[in-house]
PDB file of C-alpha atoms in Angstrom:
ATOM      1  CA  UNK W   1      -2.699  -3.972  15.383  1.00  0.00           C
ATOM      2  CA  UNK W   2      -3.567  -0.554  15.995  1.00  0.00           C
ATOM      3  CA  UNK W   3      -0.493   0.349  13.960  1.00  0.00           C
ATOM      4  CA  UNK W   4      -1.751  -1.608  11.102  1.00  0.00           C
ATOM      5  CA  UNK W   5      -4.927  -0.336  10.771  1.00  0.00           C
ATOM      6  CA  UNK W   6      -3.764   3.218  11.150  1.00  0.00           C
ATOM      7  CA  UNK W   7      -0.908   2.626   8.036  1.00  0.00           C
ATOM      8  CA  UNK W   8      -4.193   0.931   6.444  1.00  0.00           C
ATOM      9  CA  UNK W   9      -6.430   4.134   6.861  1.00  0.00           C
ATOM     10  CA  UNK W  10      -3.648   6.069   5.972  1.00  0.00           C
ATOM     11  CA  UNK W  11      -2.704   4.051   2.472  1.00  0.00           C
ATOM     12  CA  UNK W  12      -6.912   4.794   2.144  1.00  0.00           C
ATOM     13  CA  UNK W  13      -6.511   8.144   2.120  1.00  0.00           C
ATOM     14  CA  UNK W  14      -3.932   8.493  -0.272  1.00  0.00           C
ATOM     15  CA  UNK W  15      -5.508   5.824  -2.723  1.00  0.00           C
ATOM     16  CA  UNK W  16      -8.447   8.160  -2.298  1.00  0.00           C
ATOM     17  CA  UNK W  17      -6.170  11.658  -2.902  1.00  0.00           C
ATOM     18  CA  UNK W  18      -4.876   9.748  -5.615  1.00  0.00           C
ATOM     19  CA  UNK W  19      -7.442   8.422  -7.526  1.00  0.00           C
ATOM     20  CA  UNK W  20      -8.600  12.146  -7.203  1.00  0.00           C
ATOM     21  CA  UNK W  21      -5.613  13.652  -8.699  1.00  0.00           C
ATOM     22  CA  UNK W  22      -5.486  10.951 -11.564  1.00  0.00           C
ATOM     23  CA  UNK W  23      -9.221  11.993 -12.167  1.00  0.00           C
ATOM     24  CA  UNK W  24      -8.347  16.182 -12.267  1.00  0.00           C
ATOM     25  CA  UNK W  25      -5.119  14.616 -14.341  1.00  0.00           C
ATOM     26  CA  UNK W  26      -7.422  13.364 -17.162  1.00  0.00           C
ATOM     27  CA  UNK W  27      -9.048  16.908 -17.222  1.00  0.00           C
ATOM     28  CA  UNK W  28      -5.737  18.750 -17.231  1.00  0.00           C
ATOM     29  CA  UNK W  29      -4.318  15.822 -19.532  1.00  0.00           C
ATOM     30  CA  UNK W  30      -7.300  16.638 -22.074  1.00  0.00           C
ATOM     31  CA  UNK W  31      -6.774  20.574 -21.369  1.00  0.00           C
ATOM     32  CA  UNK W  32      -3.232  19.848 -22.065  1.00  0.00           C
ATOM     33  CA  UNK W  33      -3.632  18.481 -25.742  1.00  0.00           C
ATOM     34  CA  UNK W  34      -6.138  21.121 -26.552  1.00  0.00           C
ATOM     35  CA  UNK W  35      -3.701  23.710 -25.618  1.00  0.00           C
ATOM     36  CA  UNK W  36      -0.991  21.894 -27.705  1.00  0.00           C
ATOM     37  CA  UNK W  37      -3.393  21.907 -30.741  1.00  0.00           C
ATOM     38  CA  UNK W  38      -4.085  25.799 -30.203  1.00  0.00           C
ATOM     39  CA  UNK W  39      -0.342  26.343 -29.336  1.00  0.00           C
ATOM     40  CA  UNK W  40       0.536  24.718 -32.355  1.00  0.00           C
ATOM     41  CA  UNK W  41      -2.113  26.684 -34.311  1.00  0.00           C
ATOM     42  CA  UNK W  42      -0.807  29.792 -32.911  1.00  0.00           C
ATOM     43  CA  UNK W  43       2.402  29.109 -33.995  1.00  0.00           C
ATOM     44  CA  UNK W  44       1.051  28.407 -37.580  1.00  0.00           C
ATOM     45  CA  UNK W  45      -0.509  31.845 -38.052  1.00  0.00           C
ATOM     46  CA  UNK W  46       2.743  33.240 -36.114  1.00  0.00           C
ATOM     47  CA  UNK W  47       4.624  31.697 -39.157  1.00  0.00           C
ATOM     48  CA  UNK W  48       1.945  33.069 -41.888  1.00  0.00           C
ATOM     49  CA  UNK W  49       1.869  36.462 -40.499  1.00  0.00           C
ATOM     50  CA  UNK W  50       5.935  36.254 -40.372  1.00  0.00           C
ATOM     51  CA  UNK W  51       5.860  34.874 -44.219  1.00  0.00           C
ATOM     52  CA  UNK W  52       2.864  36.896 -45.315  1.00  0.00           C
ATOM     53  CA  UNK W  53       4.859  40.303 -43.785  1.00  0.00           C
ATOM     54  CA  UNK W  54       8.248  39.168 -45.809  1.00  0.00           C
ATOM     55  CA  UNK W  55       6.140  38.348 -48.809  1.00  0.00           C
ATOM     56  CA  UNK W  56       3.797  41.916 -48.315  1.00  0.00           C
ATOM     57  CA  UNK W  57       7.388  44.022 -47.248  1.00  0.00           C
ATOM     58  CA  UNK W  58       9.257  42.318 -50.928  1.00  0.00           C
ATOM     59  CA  UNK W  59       6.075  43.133 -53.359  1.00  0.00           C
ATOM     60  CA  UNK W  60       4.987  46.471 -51.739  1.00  0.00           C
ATOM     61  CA  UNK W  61       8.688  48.349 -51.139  1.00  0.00           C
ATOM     62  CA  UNK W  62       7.920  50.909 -53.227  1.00  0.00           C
ATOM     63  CA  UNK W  63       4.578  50.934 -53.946  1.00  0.00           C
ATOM     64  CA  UNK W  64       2.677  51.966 -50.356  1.00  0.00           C
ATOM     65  CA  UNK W  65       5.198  52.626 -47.604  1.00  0.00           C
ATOM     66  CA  UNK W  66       2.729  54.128 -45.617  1.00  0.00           C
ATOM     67  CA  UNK W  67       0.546  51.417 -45.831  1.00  0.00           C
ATOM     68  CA  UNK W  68       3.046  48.894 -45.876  1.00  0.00           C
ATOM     69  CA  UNK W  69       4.382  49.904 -42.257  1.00  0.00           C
ATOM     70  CA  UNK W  70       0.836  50.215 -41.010  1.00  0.00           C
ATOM     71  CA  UNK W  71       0.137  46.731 -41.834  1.00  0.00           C
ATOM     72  CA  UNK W  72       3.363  45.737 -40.040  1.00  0.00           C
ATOM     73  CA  UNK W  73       2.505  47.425 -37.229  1.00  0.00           C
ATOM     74  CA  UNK W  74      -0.851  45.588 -36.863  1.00  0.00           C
ATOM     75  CA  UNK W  75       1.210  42.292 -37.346  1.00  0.00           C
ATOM     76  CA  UNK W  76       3.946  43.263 -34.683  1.00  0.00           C
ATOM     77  CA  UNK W  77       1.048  43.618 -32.197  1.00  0.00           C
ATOM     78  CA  UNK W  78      -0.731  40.378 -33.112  1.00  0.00           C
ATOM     79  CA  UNK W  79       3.237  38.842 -33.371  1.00  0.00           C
ATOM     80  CA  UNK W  80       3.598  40.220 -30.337  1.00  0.00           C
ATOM     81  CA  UNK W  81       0.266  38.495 -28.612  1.00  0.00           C
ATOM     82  CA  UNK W  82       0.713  35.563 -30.205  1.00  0.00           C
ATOM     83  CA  UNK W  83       3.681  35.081 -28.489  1.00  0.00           C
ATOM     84  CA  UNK W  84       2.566  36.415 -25.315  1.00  0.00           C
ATOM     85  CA  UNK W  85      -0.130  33.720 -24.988  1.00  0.00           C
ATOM     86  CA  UNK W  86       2.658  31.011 -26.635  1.00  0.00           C
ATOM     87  CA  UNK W  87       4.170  32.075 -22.969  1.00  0.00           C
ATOM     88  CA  UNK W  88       1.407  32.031 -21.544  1.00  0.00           C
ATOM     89  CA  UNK W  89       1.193  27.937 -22.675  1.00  0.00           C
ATOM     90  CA  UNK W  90       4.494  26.884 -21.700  1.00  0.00           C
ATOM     91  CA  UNK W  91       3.633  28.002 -18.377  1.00  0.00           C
ATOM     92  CA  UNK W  92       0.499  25.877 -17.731  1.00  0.00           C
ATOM     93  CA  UNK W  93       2.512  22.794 -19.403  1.00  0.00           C
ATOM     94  CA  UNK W  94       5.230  23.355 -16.921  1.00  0.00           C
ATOM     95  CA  UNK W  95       2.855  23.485 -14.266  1.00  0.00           C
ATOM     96  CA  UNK W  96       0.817  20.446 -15.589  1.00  0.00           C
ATOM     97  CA  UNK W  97       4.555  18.830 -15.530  1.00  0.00           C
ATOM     98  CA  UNK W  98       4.891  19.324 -12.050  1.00  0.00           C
ATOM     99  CA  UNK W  99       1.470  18.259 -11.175  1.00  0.00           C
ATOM    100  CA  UNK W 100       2.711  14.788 -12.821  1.00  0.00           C
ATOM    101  CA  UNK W 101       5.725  14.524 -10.995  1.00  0.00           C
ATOM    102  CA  UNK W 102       3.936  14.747  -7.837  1.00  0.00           C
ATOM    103  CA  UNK W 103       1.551  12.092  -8.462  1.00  0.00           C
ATOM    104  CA  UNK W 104       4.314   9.842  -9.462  1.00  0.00           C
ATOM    105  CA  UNK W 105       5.549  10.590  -6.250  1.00  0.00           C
ATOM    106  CA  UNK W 106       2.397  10.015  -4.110  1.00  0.00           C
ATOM    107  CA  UNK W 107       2.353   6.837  -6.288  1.00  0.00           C
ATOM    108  CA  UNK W 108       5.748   5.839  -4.936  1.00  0.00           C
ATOM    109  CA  UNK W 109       5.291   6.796  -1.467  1.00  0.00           C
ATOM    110  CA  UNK W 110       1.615   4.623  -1.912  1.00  0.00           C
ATOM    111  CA  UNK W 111       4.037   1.451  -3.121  1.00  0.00           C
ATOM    112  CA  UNK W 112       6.094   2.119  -0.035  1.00  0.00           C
ATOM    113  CA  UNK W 113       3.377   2.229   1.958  1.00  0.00           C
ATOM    114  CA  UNK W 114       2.243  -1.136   1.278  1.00  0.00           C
ATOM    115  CA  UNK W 115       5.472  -2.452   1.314  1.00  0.00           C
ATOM    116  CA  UNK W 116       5.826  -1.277   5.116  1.00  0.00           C
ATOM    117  CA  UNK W 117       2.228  -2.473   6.007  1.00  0.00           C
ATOM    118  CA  UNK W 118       2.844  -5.917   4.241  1.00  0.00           C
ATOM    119  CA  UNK W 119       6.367  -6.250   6.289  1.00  0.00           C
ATOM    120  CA  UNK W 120       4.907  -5.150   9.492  1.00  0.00           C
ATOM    121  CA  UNK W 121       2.003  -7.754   9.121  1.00  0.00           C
ATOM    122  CA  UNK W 122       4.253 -10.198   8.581  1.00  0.00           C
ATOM    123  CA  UNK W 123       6.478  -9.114  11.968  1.00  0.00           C
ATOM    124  CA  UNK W 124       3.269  -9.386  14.131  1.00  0.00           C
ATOM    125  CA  UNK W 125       2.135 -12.397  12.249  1.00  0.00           C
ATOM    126  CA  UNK W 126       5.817 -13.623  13.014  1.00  0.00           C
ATOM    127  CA  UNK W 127       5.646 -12.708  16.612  1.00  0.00           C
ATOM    128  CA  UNK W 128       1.731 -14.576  16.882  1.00  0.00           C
ATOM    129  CA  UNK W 129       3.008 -17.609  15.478  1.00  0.00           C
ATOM    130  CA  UNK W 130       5.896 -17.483  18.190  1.00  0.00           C
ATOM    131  CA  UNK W 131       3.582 -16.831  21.004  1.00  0.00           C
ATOM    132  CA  UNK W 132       1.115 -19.563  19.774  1.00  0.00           C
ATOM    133  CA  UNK W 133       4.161 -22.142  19.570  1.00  0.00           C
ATOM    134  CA  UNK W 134       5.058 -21.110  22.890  1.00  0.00           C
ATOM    135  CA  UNK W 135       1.629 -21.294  24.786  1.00  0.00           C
ATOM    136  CA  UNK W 136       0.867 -24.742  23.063  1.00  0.00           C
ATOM    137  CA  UNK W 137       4.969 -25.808  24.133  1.00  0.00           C
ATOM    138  CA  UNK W 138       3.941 -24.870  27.869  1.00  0.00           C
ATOM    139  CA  UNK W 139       0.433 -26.960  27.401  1.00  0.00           C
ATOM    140  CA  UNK W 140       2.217 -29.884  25.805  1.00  0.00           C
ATOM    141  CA  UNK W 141       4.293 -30.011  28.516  1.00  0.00           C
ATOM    142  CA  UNK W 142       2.013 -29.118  31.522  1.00  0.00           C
ATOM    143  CA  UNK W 143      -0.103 -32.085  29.505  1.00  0.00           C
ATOM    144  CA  UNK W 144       2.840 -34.412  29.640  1.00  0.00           C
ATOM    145  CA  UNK W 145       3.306 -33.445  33.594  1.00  0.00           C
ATOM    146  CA  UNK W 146      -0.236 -34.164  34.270  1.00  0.00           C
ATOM    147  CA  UNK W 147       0.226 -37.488  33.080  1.00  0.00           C
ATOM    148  CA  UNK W 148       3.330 -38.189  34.389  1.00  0.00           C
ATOM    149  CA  UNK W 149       1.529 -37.185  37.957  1.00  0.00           C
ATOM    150  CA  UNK W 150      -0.963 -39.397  36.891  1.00  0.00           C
ATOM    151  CA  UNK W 151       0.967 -42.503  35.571  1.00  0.00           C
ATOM    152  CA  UNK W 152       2.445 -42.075  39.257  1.00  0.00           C
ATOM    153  CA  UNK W 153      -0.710 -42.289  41.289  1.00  0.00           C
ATOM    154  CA  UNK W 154      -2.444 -44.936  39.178  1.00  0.00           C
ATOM    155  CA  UNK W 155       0.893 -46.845  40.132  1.00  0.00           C
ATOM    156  CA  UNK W 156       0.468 -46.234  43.884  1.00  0.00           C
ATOM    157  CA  UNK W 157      -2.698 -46.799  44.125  1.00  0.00           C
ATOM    158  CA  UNK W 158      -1.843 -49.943  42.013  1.00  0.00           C
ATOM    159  CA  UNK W 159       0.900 -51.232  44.843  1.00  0.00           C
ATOM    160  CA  UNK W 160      -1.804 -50.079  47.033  1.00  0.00           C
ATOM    161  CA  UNK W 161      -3.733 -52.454  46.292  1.00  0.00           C
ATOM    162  CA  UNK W 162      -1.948 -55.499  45.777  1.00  0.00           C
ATOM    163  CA  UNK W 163      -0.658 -55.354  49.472  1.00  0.00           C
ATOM    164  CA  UNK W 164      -4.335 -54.692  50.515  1.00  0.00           C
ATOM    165  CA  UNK W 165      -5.118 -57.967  48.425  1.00  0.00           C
ATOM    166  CA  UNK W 166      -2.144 -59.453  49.421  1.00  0.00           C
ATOM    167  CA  UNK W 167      -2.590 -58.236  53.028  1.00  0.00           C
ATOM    168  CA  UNK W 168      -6.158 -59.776  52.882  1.00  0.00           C
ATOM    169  CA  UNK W 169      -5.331 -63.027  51.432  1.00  0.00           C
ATOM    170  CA  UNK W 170      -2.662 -63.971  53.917  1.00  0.00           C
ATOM    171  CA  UNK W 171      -5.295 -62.493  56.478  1.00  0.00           C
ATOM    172  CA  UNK W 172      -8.054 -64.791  54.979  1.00  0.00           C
ATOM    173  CA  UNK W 173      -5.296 -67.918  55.118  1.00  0.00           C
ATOM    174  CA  UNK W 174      -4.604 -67.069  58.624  1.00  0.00           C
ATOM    175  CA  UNK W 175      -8.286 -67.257  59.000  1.00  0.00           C
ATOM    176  CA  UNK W 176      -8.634 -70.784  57.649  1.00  0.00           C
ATOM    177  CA  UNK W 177      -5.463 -72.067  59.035  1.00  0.00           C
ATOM    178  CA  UNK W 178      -7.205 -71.296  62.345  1.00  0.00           C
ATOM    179  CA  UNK W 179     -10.348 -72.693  61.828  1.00  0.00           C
ATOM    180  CA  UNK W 180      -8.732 -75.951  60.601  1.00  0.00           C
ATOM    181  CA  UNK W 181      -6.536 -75.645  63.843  1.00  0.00           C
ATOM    182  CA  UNK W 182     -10.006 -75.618  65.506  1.00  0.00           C
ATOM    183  CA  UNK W 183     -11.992 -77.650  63.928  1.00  0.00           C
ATOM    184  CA  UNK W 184      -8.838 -80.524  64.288  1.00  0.00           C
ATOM    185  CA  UNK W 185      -8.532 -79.421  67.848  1.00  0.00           C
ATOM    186  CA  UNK W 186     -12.235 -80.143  68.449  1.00  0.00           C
ATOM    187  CA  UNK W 187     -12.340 -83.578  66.650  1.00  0.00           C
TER     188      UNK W 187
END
């Protein structure tokens, strides 16, 4: 039993870790689509800076070069953070990946768990059962000797008694057979 209840105070603490984890889940979960709605955002005004420096680079070739590569200079540097923090994204998803992996995991070894505790109760609920069936065997049949023993003393005692009333009777006939003797003897 002591097994039982440690497996149960161990599938506690994991049901507790893991309702935990689900809960900081959530929060990443909702962190998560925000991220992927900023991501994706980011990669809009990637793709608007990219367009708008084709469309700016076609229309302005001769005009201001000077100007022209200044302005693509200030877009390579926001191209160039824009991607960085794109990076940056991926990263936390990957780790956000890996964070869900491992709850499926404590989720698996929590099914496991139970399935040991559950097959182990029914072993020692197997082995009572067994025992019980056993103890109440060696009562039925300490029971059934008891009566046997019994059965065999009432029937002494029983033959027993008939020769004490037989015993008495053919005393109690000897008895009158002698007082008729006498009182034919005195008449």
């Amino acid at each position: 039993m002591d097994i039982v209840q440690s497996r149960d105070d161990q599938l506690e603490n994991l049901l507790g870790a893991m309702e935990e984890l689900n809960g900081e889940l959530e929060g990443v979960r909702e962190k998560e689509l925000a991220w992927a709605a900023e991501r994706e955002e980011l990669l809009s005004q990637l793709k608007e800076s990219e367009i708008r420096k084709d469309h700016d680079a076609k229309s302005n070739n001769n005009n201001n070069n000077h100007q022209n590569s200044a302005l693509s200079l200030a877009e390579r540097e926001e191209l160039i953070q824009l991607r960085s923090e794109v990076a940056e994204y991926e990263v936390e998803f990957k780790g956000l990946k890996n964070q869900d992996i491992t709850i499926r995991k404590l989720e698996a070894k929590i099914e496991q768990l139970e399935k040991d505790r559950e097959h182990e109760l029914q072993t020692e609920l197997s082995k009572a059962r067994e025992e019980l069936a056993e103890v109440e065997g060696r009562r039925a049949t300490e029971a059934l000797e008891r009566e046997a023993i019994t059965s065999r003393k009432v029937q002494s005692l029983e033959l027993q008694l008939r020769a004490e009333r037989a015993g008495r009777e053919a005393s109690a006939s000897q008895l009158l057979a002698a007082e008729d003797g006498l009182g034919e003897h005195e008449a």
